[in-house]
Every structure is written in structure tokens, then in C-alpha cells.
Short mmCIF file of C-alpha atoms and ligand atoms in Angstrom, two decimals:
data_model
loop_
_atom_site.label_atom_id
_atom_site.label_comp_id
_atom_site.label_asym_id
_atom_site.label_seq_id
_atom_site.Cartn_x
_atom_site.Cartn_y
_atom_site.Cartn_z
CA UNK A 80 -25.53 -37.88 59.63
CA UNK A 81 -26.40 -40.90 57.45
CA UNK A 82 -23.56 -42.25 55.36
CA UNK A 83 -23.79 -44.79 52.26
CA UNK A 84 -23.18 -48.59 53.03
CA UNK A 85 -19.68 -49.16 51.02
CA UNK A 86 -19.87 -51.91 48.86
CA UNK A 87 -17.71 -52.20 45.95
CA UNK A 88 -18.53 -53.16 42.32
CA UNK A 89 -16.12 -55.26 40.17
CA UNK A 90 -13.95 -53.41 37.19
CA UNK A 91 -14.03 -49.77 38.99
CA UNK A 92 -11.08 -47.66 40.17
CA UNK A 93 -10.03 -47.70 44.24
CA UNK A 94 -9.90 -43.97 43.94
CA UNK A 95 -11.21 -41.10 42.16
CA UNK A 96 -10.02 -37.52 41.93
CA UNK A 97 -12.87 -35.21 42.12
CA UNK A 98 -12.45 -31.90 39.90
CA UNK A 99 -14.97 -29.39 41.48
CA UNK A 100 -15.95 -26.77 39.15
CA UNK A 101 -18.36 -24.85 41.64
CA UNK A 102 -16.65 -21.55 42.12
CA UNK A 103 -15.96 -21.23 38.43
CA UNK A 104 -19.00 -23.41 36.46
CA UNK A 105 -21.41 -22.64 39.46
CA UNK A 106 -20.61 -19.44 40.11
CA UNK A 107 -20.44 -17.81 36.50
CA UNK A 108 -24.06 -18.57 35.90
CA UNK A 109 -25.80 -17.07 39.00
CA UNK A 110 -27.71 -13.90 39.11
CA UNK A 111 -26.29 -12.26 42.01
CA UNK A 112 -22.83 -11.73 42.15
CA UNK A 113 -21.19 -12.32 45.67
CA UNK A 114 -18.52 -10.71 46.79
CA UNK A 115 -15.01 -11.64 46.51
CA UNK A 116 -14.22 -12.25 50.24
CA UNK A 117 -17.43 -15.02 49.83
CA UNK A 118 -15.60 -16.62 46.56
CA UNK A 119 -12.50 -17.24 48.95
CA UNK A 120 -14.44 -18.41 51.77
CA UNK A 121 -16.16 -20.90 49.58
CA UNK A 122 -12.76 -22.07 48.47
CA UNK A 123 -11.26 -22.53 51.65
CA UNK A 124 -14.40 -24.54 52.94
CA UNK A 125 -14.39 -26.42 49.86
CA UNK A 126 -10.80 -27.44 49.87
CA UNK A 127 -10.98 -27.79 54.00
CA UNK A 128 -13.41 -30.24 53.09
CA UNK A 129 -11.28 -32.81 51.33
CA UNK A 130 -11.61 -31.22 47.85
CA UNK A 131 -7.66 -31.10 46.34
CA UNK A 132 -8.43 -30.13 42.76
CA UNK A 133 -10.69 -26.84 42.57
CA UNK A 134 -11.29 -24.64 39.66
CA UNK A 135 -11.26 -21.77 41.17
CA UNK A 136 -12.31 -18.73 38.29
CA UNK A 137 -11.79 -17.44 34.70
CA UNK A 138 -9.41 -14.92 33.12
CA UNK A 139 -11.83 -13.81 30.80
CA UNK A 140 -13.54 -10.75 29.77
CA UNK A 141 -15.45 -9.06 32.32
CA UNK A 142 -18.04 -8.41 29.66
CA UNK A 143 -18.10 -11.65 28.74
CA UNK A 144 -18.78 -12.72 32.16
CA UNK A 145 -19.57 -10.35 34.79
CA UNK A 146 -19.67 -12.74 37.77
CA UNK A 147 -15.58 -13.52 37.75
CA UNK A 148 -14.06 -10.29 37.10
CA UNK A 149 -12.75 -10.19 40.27
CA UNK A 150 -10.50 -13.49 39.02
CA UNK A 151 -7.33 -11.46 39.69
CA UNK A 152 -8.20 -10.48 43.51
CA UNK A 153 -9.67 -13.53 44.08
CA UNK A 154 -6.34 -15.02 43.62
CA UNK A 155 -4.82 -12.67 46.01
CA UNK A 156 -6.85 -13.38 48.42
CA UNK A 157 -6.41 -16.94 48.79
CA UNK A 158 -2.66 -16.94 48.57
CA UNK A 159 -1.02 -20.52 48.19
CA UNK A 160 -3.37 -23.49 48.85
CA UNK A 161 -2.06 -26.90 48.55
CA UNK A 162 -3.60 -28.85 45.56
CA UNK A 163 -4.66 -28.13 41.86
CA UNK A 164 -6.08 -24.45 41.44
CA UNK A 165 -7.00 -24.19 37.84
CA UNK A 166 -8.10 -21.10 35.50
CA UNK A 167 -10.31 -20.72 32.33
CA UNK A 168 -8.43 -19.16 30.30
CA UNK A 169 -9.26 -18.18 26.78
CA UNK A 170 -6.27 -16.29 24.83
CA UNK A 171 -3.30 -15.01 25.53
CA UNK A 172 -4.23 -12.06 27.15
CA UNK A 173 -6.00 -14.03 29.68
CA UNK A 174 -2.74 -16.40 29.84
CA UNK A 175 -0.89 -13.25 30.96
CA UNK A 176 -3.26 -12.12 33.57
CA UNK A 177 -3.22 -16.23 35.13
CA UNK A 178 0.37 -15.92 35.16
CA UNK A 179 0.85 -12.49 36.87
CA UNK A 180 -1.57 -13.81 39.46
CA UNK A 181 0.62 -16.86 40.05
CA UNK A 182 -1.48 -19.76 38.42
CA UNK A 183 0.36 -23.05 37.97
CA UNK A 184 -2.65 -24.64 35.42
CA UNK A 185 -4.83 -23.10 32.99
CA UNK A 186 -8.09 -24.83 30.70
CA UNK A 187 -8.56 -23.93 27.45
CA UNK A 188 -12.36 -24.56 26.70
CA UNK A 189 -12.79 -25.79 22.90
CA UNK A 190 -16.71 -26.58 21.58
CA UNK A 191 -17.62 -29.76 19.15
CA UNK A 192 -20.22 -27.49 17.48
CA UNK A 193 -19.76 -24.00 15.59
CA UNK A 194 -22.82 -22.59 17.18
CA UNK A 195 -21.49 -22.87 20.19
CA UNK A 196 -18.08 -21.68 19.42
CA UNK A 197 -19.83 -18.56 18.00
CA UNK A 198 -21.86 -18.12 20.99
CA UNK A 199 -19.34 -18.91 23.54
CA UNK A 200 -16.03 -17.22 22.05
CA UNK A 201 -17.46 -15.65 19.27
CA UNK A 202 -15.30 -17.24 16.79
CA UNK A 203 -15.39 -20.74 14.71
CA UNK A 204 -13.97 -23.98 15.91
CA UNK A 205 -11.27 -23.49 14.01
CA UNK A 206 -10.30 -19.79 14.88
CA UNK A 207 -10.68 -20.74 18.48
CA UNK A 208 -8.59 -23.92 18.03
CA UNK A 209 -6.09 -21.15 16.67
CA UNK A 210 -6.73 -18.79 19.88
CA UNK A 211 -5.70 -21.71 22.37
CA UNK A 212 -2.66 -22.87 20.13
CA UNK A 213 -0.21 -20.05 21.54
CA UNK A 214 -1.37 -20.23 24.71
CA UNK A 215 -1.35 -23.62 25.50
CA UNK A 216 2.53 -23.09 24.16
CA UNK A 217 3.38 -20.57 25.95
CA UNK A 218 1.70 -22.01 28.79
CA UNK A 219 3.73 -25.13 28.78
CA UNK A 220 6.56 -23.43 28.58
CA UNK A 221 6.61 -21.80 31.70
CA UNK A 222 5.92 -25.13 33.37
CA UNK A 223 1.74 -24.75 33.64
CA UNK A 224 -0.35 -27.77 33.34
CA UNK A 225 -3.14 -27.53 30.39
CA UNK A 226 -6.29 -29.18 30.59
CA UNK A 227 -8.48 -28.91 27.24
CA UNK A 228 -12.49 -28.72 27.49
CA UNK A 229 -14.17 -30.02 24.81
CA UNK A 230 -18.08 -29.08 24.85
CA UNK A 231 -21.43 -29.83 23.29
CA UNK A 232 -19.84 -33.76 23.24
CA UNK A 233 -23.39 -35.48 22.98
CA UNK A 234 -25.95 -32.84 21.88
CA UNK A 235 -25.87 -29.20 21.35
CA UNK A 236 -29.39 -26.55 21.87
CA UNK A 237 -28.83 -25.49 17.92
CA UNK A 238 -27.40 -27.76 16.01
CA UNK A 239 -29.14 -31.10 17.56
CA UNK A 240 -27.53 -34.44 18.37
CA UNK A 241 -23.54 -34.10 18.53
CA UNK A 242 -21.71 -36.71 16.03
CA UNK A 243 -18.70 -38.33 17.87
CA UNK A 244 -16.21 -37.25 15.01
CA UNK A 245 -16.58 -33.71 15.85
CA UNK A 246 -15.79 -34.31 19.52
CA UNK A 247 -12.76 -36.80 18.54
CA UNK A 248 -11.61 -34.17 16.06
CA UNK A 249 -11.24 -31.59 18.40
CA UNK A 250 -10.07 -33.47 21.20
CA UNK A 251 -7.16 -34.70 19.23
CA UNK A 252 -6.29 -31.01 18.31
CA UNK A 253 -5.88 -29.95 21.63
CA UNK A 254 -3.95 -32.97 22.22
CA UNK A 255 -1.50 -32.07 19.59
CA UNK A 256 -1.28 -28.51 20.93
CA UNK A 257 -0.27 -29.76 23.44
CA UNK A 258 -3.17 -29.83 26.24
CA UNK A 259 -2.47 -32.91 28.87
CA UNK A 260 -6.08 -33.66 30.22
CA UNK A 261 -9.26 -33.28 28.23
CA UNK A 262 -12.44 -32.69 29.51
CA UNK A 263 -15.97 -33.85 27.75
CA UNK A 264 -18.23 -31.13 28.29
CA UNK A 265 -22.25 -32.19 28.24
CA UNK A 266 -22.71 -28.84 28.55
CA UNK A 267 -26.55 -29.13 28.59
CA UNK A 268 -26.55 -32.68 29.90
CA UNK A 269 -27.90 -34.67 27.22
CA UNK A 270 -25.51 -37.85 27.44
CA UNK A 271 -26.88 -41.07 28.45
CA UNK A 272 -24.73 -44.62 29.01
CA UNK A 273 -24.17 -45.77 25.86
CA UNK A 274 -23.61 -42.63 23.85
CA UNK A 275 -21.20 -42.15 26.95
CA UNK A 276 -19.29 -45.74 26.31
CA UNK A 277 -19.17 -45.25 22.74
CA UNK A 278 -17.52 -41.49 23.13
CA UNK A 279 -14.83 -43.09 25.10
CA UNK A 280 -13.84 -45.81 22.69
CA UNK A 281 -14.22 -43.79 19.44
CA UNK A 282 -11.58 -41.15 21.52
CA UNK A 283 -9.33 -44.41 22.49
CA UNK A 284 -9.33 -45.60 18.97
CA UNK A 285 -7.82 -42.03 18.21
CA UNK A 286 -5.33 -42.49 20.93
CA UNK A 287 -6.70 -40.98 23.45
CA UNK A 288 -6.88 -43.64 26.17
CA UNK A 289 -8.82 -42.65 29.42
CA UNK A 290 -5.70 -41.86 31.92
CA UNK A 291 -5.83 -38.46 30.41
CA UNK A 292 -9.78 -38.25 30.00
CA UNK A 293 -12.15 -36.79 32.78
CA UNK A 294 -16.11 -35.84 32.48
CA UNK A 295 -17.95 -33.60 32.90
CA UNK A 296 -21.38 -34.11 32.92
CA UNK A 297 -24.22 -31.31 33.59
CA UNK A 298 -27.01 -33.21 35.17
CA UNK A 299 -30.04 -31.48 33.05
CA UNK A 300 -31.93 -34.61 32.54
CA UNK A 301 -30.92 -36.29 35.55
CA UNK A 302 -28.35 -38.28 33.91
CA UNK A 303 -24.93 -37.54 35.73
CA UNK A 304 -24.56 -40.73 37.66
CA UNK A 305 -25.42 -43.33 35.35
CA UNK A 306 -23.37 -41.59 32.36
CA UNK A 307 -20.13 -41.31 35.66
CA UNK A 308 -20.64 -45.28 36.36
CA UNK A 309 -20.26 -45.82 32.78
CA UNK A 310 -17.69 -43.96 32.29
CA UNK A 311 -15.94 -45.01 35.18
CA UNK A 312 -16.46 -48.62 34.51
CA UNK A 313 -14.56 -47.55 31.36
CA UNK A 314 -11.32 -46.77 32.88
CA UNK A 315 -12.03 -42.57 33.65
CA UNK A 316 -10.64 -41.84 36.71
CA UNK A 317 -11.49 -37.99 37.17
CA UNK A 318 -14.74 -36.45 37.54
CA UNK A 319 -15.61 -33.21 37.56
CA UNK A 320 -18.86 -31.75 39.72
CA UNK A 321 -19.66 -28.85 41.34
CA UNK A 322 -20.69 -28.45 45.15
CA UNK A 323 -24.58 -28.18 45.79
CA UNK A 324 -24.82 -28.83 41.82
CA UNK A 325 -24.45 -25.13 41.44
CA UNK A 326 -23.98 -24.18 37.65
CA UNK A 327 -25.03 -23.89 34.01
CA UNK A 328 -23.23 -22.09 31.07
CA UNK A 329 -24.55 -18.32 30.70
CA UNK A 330 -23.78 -18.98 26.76
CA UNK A 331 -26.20 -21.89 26.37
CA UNK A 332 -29.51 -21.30 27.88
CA UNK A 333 -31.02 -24.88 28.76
CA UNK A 334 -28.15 -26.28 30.28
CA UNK A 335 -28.65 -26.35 34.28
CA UNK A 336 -25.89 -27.03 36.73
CA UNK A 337 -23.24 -29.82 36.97
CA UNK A 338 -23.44 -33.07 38.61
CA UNK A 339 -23.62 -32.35 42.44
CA UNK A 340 -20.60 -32.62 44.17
CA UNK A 341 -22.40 -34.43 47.21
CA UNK A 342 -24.45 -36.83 44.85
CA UNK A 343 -21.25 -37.83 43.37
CA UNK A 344 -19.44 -38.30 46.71
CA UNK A 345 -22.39 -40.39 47.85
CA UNK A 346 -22.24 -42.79 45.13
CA UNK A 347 -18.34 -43.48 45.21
CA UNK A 348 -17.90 -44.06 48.97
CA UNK A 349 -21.00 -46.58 48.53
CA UNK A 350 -18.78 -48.13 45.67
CA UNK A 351 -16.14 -48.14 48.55
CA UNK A 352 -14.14 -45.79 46.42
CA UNK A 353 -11.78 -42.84 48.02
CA UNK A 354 -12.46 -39.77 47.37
CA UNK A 355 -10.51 -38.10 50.35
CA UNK A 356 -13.90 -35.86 50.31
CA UNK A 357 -15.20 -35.19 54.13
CA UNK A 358 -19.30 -35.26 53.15
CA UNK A 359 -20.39 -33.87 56.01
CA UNK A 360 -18.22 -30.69 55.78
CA UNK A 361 -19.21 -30.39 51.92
CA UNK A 362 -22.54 -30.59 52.28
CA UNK A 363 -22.43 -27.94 55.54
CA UNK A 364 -20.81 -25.70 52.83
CA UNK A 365 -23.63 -25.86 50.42
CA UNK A 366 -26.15 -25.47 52.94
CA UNK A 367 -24.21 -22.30 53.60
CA UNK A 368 -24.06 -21.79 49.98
CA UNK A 369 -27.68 -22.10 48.93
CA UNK A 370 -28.61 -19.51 52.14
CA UNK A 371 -26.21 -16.92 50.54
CA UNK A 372 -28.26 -17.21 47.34
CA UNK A 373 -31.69 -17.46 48.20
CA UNK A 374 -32.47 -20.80 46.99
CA UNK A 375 -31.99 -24.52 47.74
CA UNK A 376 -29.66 -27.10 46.66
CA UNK A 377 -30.69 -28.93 43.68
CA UNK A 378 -28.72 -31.41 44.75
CA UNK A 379 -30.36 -34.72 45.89
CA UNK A 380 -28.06 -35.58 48.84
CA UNK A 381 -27.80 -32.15 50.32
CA UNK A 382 -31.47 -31.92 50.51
CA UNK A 383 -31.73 -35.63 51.79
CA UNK A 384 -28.98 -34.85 54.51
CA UNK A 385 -30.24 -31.25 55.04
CA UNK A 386 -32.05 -31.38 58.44
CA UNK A 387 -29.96 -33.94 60.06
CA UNK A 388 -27.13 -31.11 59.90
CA UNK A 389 -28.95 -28.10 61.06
P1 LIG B 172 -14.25 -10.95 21.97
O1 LIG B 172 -15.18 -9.92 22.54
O2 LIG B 172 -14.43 -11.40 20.56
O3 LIG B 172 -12.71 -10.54 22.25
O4 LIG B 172 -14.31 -12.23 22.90
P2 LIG B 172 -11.74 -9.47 21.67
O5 LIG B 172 -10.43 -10.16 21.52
O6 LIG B 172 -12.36 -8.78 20.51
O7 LIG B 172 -11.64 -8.47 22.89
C1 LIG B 172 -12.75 -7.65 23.31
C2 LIG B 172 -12.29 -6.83 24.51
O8 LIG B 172 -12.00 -7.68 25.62
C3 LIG B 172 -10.99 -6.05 24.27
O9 LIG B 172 -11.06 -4.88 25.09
C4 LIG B 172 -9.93 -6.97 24.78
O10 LIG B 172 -8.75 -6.31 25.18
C5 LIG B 172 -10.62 -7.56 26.00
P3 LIG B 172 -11.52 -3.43 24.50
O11 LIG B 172 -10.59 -3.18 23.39
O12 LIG B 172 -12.96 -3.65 24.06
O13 LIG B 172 -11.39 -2.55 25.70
N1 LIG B 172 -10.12 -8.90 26.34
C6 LIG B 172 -9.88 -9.32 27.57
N2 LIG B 172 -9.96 -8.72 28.77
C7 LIG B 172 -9.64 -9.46 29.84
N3 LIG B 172 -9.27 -10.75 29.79
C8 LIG B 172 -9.18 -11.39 28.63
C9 LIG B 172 -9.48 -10.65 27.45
N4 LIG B 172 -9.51 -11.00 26.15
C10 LIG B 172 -9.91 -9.92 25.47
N5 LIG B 172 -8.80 -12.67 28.58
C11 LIG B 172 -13.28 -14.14 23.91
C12 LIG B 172 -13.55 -13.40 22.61
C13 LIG B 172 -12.76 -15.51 23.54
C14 LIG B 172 -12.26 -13.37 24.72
C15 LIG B 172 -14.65 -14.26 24.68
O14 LIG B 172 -15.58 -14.80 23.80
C16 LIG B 172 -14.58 -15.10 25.91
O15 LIG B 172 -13.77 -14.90 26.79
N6 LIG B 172 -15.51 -16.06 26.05
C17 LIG B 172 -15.59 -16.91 27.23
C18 LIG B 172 -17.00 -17.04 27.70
C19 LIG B 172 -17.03 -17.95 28.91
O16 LIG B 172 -16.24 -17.80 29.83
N7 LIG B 172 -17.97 -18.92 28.90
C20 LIG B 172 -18.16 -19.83 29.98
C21 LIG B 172 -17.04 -20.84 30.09
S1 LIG B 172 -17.23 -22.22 28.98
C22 LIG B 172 -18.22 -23.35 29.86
O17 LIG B 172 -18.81 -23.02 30.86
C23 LIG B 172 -18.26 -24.79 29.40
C24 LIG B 172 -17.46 -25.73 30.31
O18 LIG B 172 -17.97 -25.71 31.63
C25 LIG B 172 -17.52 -27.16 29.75
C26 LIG B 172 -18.94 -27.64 29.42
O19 LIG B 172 -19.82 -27.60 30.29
O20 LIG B 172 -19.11 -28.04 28.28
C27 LIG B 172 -15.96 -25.33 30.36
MG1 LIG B 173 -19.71 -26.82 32.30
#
């Protein structure tokens, strides 16, 4: 299998940790459901593959979304895996069902915009703000990490372009509340460099300085790379992506799935950055993936790498 020439670029990191989203951000927005012994095979393969941080499901209403209400015996299943296994979790009676399953970090998912807020947790920014409050209390605690999503950070399907303020108002709530790591959602992948750039110093001049920022960046309008080099050229050191690009948001309609794991990979081992990510063994997983469902990867490096693995 072909592998990128490493060559590094001045001012970027020697290491980035990869946040895959895939069985939570992927999975929640496909059609079919798949069973629960396929969610835990698609974990193991994904973390056998290199990946230490994976987001593995959501403690949320199975109305809500259908896909993941098997959260709690998808968790039993897997049993202890070494590295970060975090949860969606939206209130406190999703907090109690993460920590009766054993989770050891939780993410709270916050919105810029009120129409997504409505959409997405059927409440305003500020009465959601006021859902995560307790939990992210109680959730420190008992000794859980917190990571806070902010979403609709550049442009939102109702409401238009996304002003900065909104996203650095809400990001320095969950801060307060006490959230370590905050996530900027493009949910529907409308960021490009320099709105990316800007984002990141507006949050720094509101003391939040990039150690504790990661991205997250659907890849919509193709975008996802050049808004990660950016961003990683300004001091972020986590990126999340999911594997095959699986993903979308079943609460807003246009956004497709996140930044493909493998695309990402690709581009930081050229940059001679670590990843500890095995690409061969990813990418055999989301061949494997895309099979289950029907369809091929969307992502770009799978497909380009495709029939030198078969
Ligand atoms: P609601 O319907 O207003 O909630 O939803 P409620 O408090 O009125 O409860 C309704 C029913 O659900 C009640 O049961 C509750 O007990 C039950 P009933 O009395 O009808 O029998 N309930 C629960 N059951 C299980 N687990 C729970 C739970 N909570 C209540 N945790 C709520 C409000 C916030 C709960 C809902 O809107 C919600 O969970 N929304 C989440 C939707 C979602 O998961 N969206 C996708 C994730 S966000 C995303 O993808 C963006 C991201 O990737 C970043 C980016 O791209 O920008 C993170
Ligand atoms: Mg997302």
C-alpha cells in the first residue's frame, strides 16, 4: 500500500491526538441501524488500529436518536479498553446512565445558534447552558473528564453566517462550568482558513488558549484539511474525524459527514507528524465498514487506497 512522503512543515506540532467520532457522529446519522455486536467490532478494529481516543455513543433519548439506544449494552460489551472512551451526554439523566455503565468522560454538546439549540435539544442556548451546568458538576465530581461541544461555530442552515461572539460566548460558559476541552463544531462544514484563524484568536483573547481547543470540522464543502492546517498551524493539537468520513447530524439536514479519518491521517504523517494511527488497518476497517452499509467511502484516501488492499 502507498504511503505519503513525510516531510515536515515549519510552526506545526510533532504529534497530534486524533479524536474519532465515527461510532458516535458517523453512526447516529445512518439509515440502517447495525447491530450492537457490529458497534463493538468497529471499536475494537478502530482502537486495534492505533486510534486511543474514540467516542464511542450517546446517552440520549432513544427517540431522539434511534441509532444509539443500545449505548448502555454497547458499553458492556466492550468492557475496559485502554484509552479515552467518551459519551454524549445531554442532562443528568443521561449523566446517570454514563456512570452506571462505567464511563470515565462525558461531552456536553452546546450550539452558537438558537435554531439549532431548538432543533437539537429542544431548548434555548441558555436553557441548555442550564441543562449541562449540573452535570458537568456532578460529573467532575466523581472524577469524569468533560469535554464541551460548541456547534454551528462558522455558519448555521437557519440563521446564516455564525458571528464569532456567539461561539466565544458560549465557549467561555462551558468553560466556567467547568468543561476542560472544547470542541468547535462546523456542524455543516462551512468554515474556511481565515474564518478558522480568526475563531481561534477571538477564543484566545477570551482566555481560551488552544491547549484546551480541538476541531471539529464536517467536510461538506470539502474544506476539512485546509481549515485542520490552519488550525493546526495555530497551536490546536487535537482533531477530531471520523473513520471512512462516516457522519452528519440527523438535527441539521445539509451537514454531511466529518473529516475522514484516513484523509486526515494521510496529511499528518506527510507533515511527518505522529499520529500512532496504523493506516493500513484503518482504512481495512472502513472498507469493511462501507460493505456493511451498502455504500462507499466518501473518503478520498480510502477510495484512492481501496484496490491495493483487496
Ligand atoms: P426532550 O424530549 O425535550 O426531553 O429532549 P425531556 O426531558 O422532556 O424528556 C423526554 C423523555 O425522554 C422523557 O421520557 C425522559 O425521561 C426521557 P418519557 O417521560 O417521555 O417517557 N429522557 C431520557 N431518556 C434517556 N436518556 C436520557 C433522557 N433524557 C430524557 N438522557 C434532550 C431534550 C436534550 C434530552 C434531547 O433533545 C436530546 O437528547 N437531544 C440530543 C440530540 C442528539 O443527540 N443530537 C446529535 C448530537 S449533537 C451533534 O451531532 C453535533 C456534534 O457532532 C458537534 C458538531 O458537529 O457541531 C456534537
Ligand atoms: Mg459533528
Amino acid at each position: 500500500m502507498r504511503s505519503p512522503r513525510r516531510t515536515a512543515l515549519a510552526g506545526l506540532p510533532d504529534h497530534v491526538t486524533i479524536y474519532e467520532v465515527g461510532p458516535r457522529d458517523g453512526l447516529q446519522n445512518e439509515a440502517e441501524i447495525l447491530s450492537v455486536e457490529t458497534k463493538a467490532e468497529f471499536v475494537r478494529r478502530l482502537a486495534s488500529s492505533g486510534l486511543s481516543t474514540i467516542e464511542l455513543t450517546s446517552f440520549v433519548p432513544p427517540k431522539w436518536i434511534p441509532q444509539l439506544a443500545d449505548a448502555e449494552e454497547l458499553l458492556a460489551l466492550l468492557g475496559p479498553i485502554p484509552g479515552r472512551h467518551p459519551v454524549l451526554v445531554p442532562n443528568e439523566r443521561g449523566l446517570d446512565r454514563a456512570l452506571a455503565a462505567g464511563v470515565k468522560e462525558i461531552a456536553v454538546f452546546a450550539s452558537a445558534t438558537e435554531s439549532f439549540a431548538q432543533r437539537n435539544l429542544n431548548k434555548s442556548v441558555a436553557a441548555s447552558l442550564q441543562m449541562f451546568s449540573p452535570v458537568v458538576k456532578r460529573a467532575t465530581e466523581a472524577g469524569l473528564a468533560v469535554r464541551g461541544y460548541v456547534s454551528m461555530c462558522f455558519g448555521d442552515p437557519w440563521e446564516g453566517d455564525v458571528a464569532a461572539s456567539q461561539v466565544t460566548a458560549v465557549a467561555v460558559e462551558l468553560a466556567a462550568m467547568g468543561c476542560g476541552e472544547l470542541s468547535l463544531g462546523d456542524t455543516i462544514g462551512v468554515a474556511t482558513p481565515g474564518l478558522v484563524a480568526d475563531l481561534l484568536d477571538d477564543l484566545s483573547d477570551r482566555g481560551l488558549g488552544r491547549d484546551r481547543l480541538a476541531v471539529h470540522f464536517h467536510d461538506t464543502y470539502g474544506q476539512g484539511l485546509a481549515n485542520t492546517l490552519v488550525a493546526l498551524q495555530n497551536g490546536v493539537t487535537t482533531v477530531d474525524s471520523s473513520a471512512g468520513g462516516l457522519g452528519g447530524c440527523p438535527y441539521a439536514g445539509s451537514a454531511t459527514g466529518n473529516l475522514a479519518t484516513e484523509d486526515l491521517v494521510w496529511q499528518l504523517h506527510g507533515l511527518d507528524i505522529a499520529t500512532g494511527v496504523d493506516l493500513e488497518a484503518l482504512c481495512r476497517t472502513s472498507l469493511w465498514m462501507a460493505s456493511l452499509l451498502g455504500r462507499p467511502s466518501p473518503s478520498r484516501t480510502v477510495r484512492a487506497l481501496a484496490s491495493s488492499l483487496e
